[in-house]
Tab-separated table of C-alpha atoms in Angstrom:
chain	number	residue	atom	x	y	z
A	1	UNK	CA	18.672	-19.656	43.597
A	2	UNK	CA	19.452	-21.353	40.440
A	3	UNK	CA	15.921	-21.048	39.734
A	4	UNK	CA	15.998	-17.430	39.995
A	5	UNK	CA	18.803	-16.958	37.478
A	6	UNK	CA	16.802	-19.148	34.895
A	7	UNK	CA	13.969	-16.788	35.617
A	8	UNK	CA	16.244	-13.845	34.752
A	9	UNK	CA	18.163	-15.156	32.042
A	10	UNK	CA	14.597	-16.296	30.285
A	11	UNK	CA	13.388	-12.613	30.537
A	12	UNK	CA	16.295	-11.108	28.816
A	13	UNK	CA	16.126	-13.759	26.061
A	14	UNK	CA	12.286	-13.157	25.672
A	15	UNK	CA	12.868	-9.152	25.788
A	16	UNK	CA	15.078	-9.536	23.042
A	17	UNK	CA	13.159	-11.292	21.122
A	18	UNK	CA	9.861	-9.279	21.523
A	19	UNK	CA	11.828	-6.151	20.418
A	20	UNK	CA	12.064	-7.517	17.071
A	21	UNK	CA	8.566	-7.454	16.874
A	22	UNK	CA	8.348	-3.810	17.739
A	23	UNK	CA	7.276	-1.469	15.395
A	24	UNK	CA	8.244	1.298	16.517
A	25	UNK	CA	11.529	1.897	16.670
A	26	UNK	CA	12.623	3.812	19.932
A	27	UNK	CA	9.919	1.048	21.444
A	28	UNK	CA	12.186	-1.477	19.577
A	29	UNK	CA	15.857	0.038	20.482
A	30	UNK	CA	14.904	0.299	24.852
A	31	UNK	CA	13.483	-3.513	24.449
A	32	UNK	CA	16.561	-4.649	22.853
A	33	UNK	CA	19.132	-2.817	25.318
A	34	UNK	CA	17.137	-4.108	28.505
A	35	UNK	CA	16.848	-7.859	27.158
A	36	UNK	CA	20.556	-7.650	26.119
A	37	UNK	CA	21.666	-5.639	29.756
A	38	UNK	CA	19.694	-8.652	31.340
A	39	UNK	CA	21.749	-11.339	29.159
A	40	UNK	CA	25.096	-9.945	29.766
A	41	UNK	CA	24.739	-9.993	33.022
A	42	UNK	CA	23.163	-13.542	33.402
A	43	UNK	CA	25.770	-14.732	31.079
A	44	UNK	CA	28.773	-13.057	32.800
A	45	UNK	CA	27.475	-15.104	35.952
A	46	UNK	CA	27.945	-18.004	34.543
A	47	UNK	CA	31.335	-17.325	32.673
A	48	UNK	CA	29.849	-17.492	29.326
A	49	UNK	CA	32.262	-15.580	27.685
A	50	UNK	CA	31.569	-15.467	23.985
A	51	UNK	CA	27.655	-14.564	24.806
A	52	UNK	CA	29.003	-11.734	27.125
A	53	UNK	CA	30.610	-10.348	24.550
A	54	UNK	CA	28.024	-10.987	21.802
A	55	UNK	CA	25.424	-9.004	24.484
A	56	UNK	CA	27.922	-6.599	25.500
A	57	UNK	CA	28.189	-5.082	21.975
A	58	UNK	CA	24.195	-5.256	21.251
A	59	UNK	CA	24.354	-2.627	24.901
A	60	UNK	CA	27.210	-0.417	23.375
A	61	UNK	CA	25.655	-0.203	19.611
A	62	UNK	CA	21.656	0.240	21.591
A	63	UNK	CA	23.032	2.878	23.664
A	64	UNK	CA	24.486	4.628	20.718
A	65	UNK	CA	21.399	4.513	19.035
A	66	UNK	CA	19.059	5.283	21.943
A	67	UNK	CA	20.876	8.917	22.379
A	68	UNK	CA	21.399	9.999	18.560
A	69	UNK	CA	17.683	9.338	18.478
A	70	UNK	CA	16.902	11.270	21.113
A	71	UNK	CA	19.206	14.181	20.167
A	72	UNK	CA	17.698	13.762	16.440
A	73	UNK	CA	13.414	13.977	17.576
A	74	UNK	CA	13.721	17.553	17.821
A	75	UNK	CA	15.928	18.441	14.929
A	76	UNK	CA	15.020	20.412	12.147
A	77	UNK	CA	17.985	19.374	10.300
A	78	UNK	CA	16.781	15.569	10.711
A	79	UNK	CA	13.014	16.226	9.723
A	80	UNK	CA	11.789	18.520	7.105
A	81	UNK	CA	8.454	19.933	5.473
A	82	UNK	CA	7.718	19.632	2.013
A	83	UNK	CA	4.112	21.589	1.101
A	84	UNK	CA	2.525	19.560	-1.323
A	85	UNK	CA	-0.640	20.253	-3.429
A	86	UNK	CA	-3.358	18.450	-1.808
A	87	UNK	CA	-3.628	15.716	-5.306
A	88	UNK	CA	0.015	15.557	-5.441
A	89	UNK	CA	0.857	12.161	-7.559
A	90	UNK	CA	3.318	11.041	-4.972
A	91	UNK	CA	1.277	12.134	-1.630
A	92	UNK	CA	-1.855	10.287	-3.319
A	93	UNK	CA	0.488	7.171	-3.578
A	94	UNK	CA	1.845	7.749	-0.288
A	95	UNK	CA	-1.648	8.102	1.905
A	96	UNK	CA	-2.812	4.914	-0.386
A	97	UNK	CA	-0.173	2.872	0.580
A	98	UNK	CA	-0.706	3.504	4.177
A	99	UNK	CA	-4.985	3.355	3.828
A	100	UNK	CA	-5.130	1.002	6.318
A	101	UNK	CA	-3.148	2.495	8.922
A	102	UNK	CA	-4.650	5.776	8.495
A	103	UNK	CA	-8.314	4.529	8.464
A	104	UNK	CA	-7.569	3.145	11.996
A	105	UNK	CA	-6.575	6.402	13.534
A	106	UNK	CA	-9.055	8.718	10.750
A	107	UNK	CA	-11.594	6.674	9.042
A	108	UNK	CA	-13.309	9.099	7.538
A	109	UNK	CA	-10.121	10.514	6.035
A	110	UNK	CA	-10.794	9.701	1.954
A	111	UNK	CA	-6.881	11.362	0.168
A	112	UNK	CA	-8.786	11.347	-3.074
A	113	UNK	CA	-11.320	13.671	-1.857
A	114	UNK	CA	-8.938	16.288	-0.352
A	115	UNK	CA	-9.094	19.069	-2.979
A	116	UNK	CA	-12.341	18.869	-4.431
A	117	UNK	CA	-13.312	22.911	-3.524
A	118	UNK	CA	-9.375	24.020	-3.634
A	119	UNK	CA	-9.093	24.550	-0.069
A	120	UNK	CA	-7.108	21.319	1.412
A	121	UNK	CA	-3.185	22.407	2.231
A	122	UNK	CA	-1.119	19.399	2.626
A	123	UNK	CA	2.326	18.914	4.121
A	124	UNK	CA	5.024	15.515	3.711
A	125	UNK	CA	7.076	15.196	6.551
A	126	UNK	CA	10.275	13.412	5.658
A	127	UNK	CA	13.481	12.311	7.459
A	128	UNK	CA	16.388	12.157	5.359
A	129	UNK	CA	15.273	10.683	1.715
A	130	UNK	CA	12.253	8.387	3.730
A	131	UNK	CA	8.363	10.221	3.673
A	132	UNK	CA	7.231	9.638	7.613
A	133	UNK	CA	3.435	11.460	7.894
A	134	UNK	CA	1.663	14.025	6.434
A	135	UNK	CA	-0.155	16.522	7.422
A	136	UNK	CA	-3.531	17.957	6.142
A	137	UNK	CA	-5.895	21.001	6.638
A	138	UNK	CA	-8.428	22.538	5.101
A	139	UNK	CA	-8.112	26.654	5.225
A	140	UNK	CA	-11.479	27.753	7.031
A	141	UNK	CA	-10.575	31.170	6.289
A	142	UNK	CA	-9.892	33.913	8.325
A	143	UNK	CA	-6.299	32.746	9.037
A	144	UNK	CA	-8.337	29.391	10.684
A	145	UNK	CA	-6.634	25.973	9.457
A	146	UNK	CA	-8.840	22.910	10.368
A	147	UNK	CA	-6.648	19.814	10.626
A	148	UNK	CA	-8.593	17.227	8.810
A	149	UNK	CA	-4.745	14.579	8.944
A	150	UNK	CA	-2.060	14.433	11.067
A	151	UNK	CA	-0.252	10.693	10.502
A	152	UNK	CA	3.087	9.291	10.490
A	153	UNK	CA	4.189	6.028	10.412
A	154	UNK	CA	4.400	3.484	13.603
A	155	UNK	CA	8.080	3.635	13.538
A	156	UNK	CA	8.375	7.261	14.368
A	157	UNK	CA	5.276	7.392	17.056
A	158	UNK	CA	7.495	7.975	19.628
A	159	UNK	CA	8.633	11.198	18.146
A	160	UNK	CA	6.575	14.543	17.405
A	161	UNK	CA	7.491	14.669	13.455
A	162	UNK	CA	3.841	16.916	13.190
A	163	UNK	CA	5.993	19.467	15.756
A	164	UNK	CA	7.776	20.465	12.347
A	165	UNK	CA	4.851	21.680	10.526
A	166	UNK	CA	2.821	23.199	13.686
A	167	UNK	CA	6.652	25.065	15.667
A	168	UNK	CA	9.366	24.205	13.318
A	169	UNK	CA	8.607	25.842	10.055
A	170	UNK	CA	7.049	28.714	8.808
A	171	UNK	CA	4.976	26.693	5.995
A	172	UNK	CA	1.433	27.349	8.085
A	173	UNK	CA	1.970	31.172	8.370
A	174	UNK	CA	3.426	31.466	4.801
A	175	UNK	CA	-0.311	29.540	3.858
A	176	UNK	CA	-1.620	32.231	5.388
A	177	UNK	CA	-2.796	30.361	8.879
A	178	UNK	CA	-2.584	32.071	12.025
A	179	UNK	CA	-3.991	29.183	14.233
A	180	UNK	CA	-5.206	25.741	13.377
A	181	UNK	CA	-8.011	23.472	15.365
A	182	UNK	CA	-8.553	19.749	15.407
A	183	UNK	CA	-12.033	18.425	15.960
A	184	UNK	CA	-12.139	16.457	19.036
A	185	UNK	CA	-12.515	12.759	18.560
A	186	UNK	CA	-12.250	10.087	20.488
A	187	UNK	CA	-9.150	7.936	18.338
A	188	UNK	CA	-7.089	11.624	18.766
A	189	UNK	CA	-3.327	11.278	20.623
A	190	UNK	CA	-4.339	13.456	23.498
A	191	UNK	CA	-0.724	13.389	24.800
A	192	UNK	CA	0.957	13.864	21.757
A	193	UNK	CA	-1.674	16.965	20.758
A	194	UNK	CA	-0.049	18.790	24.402
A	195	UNK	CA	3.113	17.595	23.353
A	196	UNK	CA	2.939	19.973	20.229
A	197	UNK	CA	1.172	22.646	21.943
A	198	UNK	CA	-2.901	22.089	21.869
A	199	UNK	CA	-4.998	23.039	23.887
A	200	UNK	CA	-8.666	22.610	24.214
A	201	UNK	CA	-11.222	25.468	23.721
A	202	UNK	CA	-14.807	23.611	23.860
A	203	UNK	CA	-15.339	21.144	20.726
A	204	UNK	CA	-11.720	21.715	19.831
A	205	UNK	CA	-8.336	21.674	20.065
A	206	UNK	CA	-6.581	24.761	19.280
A	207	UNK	CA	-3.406	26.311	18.622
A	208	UNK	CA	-2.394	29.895	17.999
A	209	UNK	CA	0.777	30.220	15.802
A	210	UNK	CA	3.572	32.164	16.927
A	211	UNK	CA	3.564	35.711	15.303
């Protein structure tokens, strides 16, 4: 039986310490909460006081966290949507600081390219004072925006920042779009494209915006 505690006790610690390695940060905060659950219990077994309450507190301020974020993802008073012209100085710095990342999910994304022919509308999605993702299309005309990026950073992958631009605000309608399509590819978010209201129509995914 002993044996079986250890067990336990060893998976808390090591969920605990994996968290930290999370990126993403409601990934990070439900790691952390079921590693420290796990050690105040094991702990409490064994009358380790000081560790119970050490864990004990790491539940309480985890728990806090876990349900501001969730009551934050949807907010449009958390996230907002700055238009940007498409060779911004600040959005070129931005989308170069974060090549890498966005080559893995769009490699043949190039930000220095994006307004060569004057028809690239870019958005900055920030929380707070802090730039999360962008998004980009290029205006196919007749009210037709084809999403050529839509990125944020790890951290906030378990949110729907892109929501803001696509539901939240009326910065695609005031551009003039009246439904935007993403080219199927096989690195898209599937989930996360239904999550914001895609659907597919052949080669495409496709959304109609809301009159």
């Amino acid at each position: 039986m002993d044996t079986v505690y250890e067990a336990i006790g060893w998976i808390g610690s090591i969920l605990i310490v994996w968290s930290l390695m999370q990126a993403r940060v409601l990934r990070f905060r439900w790691m952390n909460f079921a590693g420290s659950v796990i050690a105040t219990a094991y702990n409490a077994y064994f009358g380790i006081w000081p560790f119970v309450a050490m864990n004990a507190a790491i539940v309480i301020i985890n728990s806090y966290w876990l349900v501001r974020l969730y009551r934050e993802r949807h907010d449009p008073g958390v996230y907002k949507v700055i238009p940007l012209a498409a060779d911004d100085p600040f959005l070129l710095h931005f989308l170069e600081v974060h090549a890498k990342d966005i080559a893995s999910q769009r490699p043949d994304f190039a930000a220095r390219a994006m307004n060569r022919d004057g028809r690239r509308v870019t958005y900055l999605v920030t929380r707070g004072d802090e730039a999360v993702g962008v998004v980009a299309l290029r205006d196919e005309g007749a009210g037709v925006g084809l999403v050529e990026l839509d990125w944020v950073k790890a951290r906030f992958r378990d949110f729907t920042p892109g929501e803001f631009v696509y539901h939240r605000d009326d910065a695609l309608k005031e551009a003039g779009f009246r439904r935007v399509e993403i080219e199927t590819r096989p690195e898209l978010d599937r989930e996360y494209l239904r999550k914001v209201g895609f659907r597919t129509d052949r080669t495409r995914w496709v959304m109609d915006l809301a009159a």
